Coordinates of C-alpha atoms (C1' of nucleotides) in Angstrom, one line a residue:
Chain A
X1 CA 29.3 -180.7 -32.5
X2 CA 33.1 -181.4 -32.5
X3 CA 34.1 -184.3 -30.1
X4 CA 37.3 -183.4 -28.1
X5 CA 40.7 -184.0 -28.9
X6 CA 41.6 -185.0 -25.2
X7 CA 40.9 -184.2 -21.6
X8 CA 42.8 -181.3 -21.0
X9 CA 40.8 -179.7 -24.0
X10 CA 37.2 -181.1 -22.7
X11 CA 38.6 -179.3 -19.4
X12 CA 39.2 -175.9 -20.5
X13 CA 35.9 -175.9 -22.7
X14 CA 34.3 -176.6 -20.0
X15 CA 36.2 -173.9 -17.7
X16 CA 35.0 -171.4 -20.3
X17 CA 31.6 -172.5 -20.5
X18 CA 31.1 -172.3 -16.5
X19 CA 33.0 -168.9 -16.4
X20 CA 30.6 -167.4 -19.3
X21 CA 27.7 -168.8 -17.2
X22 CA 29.2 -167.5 -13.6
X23 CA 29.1 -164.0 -15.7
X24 CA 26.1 -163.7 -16.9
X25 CA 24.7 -165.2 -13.6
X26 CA 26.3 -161.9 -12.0
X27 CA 28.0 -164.7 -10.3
X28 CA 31.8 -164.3 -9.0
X29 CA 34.8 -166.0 -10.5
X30 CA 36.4 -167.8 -7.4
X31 CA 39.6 -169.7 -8.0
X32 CA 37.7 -172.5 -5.7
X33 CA 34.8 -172.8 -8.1
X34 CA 37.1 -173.5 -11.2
X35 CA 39.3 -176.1 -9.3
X36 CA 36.5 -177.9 -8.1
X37 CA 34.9 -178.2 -12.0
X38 CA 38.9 -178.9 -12.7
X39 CA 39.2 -182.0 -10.4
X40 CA 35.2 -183.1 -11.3
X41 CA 36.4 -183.2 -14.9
X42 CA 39.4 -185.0 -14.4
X43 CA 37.9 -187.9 -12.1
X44 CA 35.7 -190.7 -13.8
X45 CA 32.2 -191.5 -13.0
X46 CA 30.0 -190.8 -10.0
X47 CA 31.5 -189.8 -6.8
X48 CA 29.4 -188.2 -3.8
X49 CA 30.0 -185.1 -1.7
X50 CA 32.1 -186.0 0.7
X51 CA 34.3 -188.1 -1.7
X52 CA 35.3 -185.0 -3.7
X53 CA 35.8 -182.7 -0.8
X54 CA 38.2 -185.3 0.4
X55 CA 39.5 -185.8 -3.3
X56 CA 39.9 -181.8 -3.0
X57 CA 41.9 -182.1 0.7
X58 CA 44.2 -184.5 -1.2
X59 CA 45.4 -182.8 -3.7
X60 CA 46.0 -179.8 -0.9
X61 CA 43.7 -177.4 -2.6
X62 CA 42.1 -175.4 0.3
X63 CA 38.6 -175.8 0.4
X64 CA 35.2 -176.4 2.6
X65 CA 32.4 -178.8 2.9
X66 CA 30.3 -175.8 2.1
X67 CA 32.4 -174.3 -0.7
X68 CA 32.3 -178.0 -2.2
X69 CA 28.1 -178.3 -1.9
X70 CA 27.7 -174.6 -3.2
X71 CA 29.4 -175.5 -6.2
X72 CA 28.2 -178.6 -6.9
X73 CA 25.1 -176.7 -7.1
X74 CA 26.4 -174.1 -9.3
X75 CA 27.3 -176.8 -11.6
X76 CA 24.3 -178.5 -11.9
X77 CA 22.1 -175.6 -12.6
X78 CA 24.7 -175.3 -15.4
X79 CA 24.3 -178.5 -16.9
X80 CA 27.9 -179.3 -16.6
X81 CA 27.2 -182.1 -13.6
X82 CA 24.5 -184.2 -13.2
X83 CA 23.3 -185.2 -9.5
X84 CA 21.6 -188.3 -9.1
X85 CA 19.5 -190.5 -6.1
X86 CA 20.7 -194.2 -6.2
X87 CA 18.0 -195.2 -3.2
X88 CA 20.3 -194.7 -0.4
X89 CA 20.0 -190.6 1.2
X90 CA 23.6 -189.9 -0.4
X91 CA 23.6 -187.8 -3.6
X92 CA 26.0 -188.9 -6.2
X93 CA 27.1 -186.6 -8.8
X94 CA 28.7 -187.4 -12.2
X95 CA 29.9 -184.7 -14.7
X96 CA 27.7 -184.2 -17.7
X97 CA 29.1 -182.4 -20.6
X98 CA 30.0 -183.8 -24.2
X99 CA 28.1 -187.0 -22.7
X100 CA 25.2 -188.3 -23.9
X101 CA 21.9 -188.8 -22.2
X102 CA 21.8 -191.3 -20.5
X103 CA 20.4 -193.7 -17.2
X104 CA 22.0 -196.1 -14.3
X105 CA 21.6 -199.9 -13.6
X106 CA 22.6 -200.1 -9.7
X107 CA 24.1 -203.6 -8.8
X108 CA 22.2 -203.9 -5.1
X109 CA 24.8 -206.0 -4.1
X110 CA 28.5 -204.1 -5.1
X111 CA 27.1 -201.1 -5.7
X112 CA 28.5 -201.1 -9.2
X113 CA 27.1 -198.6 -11.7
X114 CA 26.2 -199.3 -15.3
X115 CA 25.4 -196.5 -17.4
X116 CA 22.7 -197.4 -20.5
X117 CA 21.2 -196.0 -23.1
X118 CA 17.9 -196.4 -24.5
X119 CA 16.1 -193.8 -27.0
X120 CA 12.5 -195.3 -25.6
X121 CA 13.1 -192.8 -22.7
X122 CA 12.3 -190.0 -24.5
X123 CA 9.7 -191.3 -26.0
X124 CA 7.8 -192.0 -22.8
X125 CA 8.9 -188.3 -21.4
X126 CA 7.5 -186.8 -24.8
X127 CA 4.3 -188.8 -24.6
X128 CA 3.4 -188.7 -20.6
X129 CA 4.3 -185.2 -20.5
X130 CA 1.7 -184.4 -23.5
X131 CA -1.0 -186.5 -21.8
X132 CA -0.4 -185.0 -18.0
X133 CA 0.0 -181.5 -19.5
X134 CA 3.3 -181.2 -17.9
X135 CA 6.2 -179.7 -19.3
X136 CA 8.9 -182.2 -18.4
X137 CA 12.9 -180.7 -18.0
X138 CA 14.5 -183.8 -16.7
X139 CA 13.8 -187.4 -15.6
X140 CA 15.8 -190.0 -13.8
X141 CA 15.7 -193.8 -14.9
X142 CA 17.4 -196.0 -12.3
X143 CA 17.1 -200.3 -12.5
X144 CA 18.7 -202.3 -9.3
X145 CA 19.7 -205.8 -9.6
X146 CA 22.5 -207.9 -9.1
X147 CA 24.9 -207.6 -11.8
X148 CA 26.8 -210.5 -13.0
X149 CA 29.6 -211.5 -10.5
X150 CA 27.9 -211.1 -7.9
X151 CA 25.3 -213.4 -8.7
X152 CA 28.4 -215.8 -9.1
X153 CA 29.5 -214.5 -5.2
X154 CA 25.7 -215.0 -4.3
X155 CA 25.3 -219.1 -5.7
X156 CA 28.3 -219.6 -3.2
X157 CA 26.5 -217.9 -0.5
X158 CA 29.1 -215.0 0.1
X159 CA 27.1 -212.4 1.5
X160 CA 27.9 -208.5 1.6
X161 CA 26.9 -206.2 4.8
X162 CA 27.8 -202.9 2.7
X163 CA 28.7 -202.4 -0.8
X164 CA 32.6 -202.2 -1.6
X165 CA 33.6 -198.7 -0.8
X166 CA 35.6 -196.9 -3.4
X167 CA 38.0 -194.7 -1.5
X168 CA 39.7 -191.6 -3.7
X169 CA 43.4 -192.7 -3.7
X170 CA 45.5 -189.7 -2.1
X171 CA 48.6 -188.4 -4.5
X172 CA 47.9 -190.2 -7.7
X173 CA 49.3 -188.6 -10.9
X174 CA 50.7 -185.5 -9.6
Chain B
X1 CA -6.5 -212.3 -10.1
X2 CA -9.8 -211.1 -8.1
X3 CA -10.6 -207.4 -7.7
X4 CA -11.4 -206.1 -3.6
X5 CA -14.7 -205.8 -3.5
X6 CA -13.9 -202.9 -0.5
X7 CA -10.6 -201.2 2.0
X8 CA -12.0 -203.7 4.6
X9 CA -11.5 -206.5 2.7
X10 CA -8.2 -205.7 1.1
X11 CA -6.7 -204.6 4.3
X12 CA -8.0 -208.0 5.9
X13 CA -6.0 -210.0 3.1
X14 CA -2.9 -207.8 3.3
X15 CA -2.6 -208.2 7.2
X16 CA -2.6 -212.0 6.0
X17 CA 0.3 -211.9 3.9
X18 CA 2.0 -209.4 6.1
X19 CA 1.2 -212.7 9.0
X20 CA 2.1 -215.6 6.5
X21 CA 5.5 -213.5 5.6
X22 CA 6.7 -212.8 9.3
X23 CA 5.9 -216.2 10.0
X24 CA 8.1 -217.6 6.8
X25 CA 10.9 -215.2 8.1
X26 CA 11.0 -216.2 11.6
X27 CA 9.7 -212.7 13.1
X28 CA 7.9 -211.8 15.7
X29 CA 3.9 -211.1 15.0
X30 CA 3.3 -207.7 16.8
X31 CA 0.3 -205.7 17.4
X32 CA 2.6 -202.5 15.9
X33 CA 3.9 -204.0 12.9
X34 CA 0.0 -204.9 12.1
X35 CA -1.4 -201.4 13.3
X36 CA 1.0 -199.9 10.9
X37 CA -0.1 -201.7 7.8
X38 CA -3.4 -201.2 8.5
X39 CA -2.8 -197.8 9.0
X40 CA -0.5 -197.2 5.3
X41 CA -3.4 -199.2 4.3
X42 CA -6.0 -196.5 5.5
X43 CA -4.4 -194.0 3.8
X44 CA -3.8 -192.5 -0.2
X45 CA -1.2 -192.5 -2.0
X46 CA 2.5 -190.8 -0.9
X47 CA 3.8 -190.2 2.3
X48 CA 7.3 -190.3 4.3
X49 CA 8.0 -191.8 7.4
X50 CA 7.6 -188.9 9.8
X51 CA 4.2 -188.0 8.8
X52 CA 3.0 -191.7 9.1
X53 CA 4.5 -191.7 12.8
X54 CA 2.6 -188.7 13.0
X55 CA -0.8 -190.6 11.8
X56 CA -0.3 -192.8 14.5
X57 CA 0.5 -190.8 17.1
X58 CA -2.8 -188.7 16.1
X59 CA -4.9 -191.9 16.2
X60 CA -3.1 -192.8 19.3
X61 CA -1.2 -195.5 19.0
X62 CA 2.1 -195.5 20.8
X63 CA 4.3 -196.3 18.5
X64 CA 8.0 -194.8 18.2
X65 CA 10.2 -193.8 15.4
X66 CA 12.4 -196.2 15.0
X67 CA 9.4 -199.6 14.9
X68 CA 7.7 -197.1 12.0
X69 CA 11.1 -197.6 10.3
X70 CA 11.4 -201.1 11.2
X71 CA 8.5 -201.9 10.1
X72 CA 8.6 -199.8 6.5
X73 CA 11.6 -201.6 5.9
X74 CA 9.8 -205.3 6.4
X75 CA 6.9 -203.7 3.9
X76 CA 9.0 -203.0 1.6
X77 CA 11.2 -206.3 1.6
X78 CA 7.6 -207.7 1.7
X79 CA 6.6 -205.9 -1.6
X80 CA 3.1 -204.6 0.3
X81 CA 5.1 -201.1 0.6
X82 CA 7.2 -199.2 -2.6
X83 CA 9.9 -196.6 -1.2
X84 CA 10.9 -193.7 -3.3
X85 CA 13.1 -191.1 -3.7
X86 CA 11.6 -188.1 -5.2
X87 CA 14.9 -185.7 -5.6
X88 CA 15.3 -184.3 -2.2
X89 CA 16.4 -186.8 0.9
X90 CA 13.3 -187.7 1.8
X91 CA 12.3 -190.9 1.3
X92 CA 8.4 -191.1 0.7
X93 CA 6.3 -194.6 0.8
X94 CA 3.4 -195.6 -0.8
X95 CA 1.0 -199.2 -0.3
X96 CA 1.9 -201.3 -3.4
X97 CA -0.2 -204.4 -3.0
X98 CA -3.0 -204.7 -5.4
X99 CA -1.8 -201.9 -7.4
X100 CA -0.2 -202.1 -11.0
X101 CA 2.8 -201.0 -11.1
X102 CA 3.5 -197.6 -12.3
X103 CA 5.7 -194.6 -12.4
X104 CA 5.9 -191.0 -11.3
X105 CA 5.8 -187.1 -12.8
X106 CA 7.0 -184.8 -10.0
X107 CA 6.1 -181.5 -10.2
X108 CA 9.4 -179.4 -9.2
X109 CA 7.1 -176.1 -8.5
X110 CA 4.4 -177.2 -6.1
X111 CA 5.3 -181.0 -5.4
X112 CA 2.2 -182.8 -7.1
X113 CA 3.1 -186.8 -7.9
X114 CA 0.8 -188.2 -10.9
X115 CA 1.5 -191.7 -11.8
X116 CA 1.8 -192.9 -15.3
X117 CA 1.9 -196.7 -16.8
X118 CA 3.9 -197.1 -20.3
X119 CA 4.9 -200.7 -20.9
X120 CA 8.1 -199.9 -22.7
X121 CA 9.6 -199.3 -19.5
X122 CA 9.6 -203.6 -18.5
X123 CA 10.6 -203.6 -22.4
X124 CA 13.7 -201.5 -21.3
X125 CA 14.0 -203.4 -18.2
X126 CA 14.2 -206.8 -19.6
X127 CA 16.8 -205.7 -22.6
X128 CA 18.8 -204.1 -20.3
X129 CA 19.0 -206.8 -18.1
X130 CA 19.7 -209.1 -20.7
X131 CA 22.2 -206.8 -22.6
X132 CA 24.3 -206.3 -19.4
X133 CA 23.9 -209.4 -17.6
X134 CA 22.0 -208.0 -14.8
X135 CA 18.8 -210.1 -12.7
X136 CA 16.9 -206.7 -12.4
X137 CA 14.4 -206.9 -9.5
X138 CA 13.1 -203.7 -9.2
X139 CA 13.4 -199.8 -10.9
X140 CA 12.5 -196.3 -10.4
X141 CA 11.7 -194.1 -13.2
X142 CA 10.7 -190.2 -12.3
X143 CA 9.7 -187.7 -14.9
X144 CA 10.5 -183.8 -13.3
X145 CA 8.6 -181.0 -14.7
X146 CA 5.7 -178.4 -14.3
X147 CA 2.2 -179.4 -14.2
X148 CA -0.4 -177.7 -16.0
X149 CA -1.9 -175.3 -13.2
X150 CA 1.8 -174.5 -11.9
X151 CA 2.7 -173.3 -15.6
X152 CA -0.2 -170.5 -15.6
X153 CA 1.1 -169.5 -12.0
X154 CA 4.8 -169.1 -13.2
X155 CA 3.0 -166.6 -16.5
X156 CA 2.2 -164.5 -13.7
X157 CA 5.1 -164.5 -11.6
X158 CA 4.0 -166.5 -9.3
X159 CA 7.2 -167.7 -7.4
X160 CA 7.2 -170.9 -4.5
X161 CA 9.8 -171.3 -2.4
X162 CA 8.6 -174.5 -1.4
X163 CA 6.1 -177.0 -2.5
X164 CA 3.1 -176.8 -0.8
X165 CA 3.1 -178.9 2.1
X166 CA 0.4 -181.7 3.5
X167 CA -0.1 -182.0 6.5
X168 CA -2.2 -185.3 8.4
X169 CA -5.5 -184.0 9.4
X170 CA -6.1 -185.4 12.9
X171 CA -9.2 -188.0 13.3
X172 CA -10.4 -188.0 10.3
X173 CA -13.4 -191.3 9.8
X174 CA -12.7 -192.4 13.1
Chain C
dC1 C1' 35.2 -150.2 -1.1
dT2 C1' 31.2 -153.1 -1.5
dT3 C1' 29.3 -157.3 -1.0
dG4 C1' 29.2 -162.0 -2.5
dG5 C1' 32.0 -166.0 -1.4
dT6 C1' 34.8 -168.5 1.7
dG7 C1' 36.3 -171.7 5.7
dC8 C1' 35.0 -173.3 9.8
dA9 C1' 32.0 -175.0 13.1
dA10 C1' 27.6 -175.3 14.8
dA11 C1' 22.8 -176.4 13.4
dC12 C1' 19.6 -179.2 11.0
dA13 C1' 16.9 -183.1 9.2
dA14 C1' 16.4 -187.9 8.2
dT15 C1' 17.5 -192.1 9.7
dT16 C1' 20.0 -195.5 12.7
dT17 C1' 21.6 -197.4 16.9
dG18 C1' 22.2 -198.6 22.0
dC19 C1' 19.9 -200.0 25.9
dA20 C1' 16.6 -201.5 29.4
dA21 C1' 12.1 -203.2 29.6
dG22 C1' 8.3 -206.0 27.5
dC23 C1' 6.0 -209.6 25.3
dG24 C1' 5.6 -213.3 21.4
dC25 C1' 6.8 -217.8 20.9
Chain D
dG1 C1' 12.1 -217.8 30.2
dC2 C1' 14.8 -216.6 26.0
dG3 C1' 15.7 -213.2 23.0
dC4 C1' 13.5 -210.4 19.3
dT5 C1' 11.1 -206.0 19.4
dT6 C1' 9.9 -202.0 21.5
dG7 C1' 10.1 -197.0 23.1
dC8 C1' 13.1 -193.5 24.0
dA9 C1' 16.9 -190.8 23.5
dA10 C1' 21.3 -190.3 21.9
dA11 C1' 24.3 -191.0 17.9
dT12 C1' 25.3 -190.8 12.9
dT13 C1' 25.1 -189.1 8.4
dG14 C1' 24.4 -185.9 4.7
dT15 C1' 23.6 -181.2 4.0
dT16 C1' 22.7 -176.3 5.3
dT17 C1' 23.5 -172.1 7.8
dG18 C1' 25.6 -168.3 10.7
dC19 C1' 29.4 -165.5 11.0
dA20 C1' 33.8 -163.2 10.6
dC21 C1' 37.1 -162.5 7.2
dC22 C1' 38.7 -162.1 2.4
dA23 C1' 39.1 -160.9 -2.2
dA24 C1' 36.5 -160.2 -7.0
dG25 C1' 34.5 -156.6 -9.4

DNA sequence: CTTGGTGCAAACAATTTGCAAGCGC
DNA sequence: GCGCTTGCAAATTGTTTGCACCAAG
């Protein structure tokens, strides 16, 4: 596997791939379902729904609520985004390709995510899956704790209602 | 640690904690929150929060909505209740005291949850929590797949749209 | 030109909240 | 009796659906 010379490379690999995928899907080749990979591929990390429809409204691209969920779909049955439960009913999303396998520590406090790695995973898929009889496609690992500075906010008894929101900053880099 | 010698007694001891916690965290002792307990208690394994308002409205206890969620949420910050979220928004609960803990193998064709036990998973729990400077409390790991009997049904073309569904029989061992 | 995909808004489903009445302490 | 807890219904939140129009194949 060759690792990518830079983002705008990883992006149009990955254009390609979901376009080869769209066609032999019998799916059609929207301009709204490339822009959406586009802007997933050029944000970081996990985001949820909402956050990337908004993301999409800010950088005036013309799109739905629906548009955005159908794709997101799309994507994941693609393996080129990766949707995930942190507790809460919001589905966070994260995109997946040229990454390596891997699972979530969840700060209960901040809401801070940690990605790890840790090859024992599949060693438990391989061997539950062989004892159940199941044949296992995917799993999701998730630990919750309080990460490091917030245990610092917590000994002075600062106390958080909600978790910091991350808002998607309107206009940047354009 | 002593092993129940029957339901009775268990539930007796876990009403007891349930009391001795309330009491510790300054709430109220209500015949609800106890009926509901004993109730989880009563029954096996997985359910979500509709179906165990359900189950009490069947055995007639008027109880609304929003004390069954009240109430879940005081079980679980209790640890006599576990919360999951298997994939879709639905969170499902499950009576957690006395049990060891364990994880959980969905089947993605017809629903089944089988739990597993594999002690590498507190081994990834404490390394990880050491590695990243995390205090980890609590985790979920989920293993998605086919189980055995859904495998021969998909040979044969067997397609369901949705997994089979389980409903609360009404007065049952009354 | 056919029909799947879209935007929009309304519908839905799970959960939370507001409020008046009730009961534990 | 004070005020937390309740039942009920309405509100919220995240996601899906219905429909008329549009544009990909």
């Amino acid at each position: 596997m060759s690792l990518q010379r830079n983002e705008q490379e990883l992006i149009q690999q990955v254009l390609k791939i979901f376009s080869a995928k769209l066609e032999t899907g019998g799916f059609r080749k929207t301009p709204e379902r490339f822009a959406i990979l586009e802007e997933i591929y050029k944000r970081t990390d996990h985001f949820d729904a909402e956050a990337l429809y908004i993301h999409m409204k800010n950088r005036s691209y013309r799109v739905s609520r629906a548009t955005v969920y159908n794709t997101l779909e799309l994507l994941v049955n693609c393996d080129l985004v990766k949707k995930h439960q942190f507790g809460r009913n919001l589905a966070q999303y994260e995109k997946s390709y040229g990454y390596k396998q891997h699972d979530h520590v969840i700060c209960a406090h901040c809401g801070k995510v940690v990605e790890f790695c840790d090859p024992r995973v599949q060693q438990i898929k391989d061997m539950v899956g062989e004892l159940l009889n199941f044949k296992i496609s995917h799993h999701s690992l998730n630990l919750y704790g309080v990460c490091g500075s917030c245990q610092k906010e917590m000994e002075f008894g600062i106390v958080r209602q909600l978790p910091k929101v991350e808002v998607d900053e309107p206009g940047w880099g354009d």
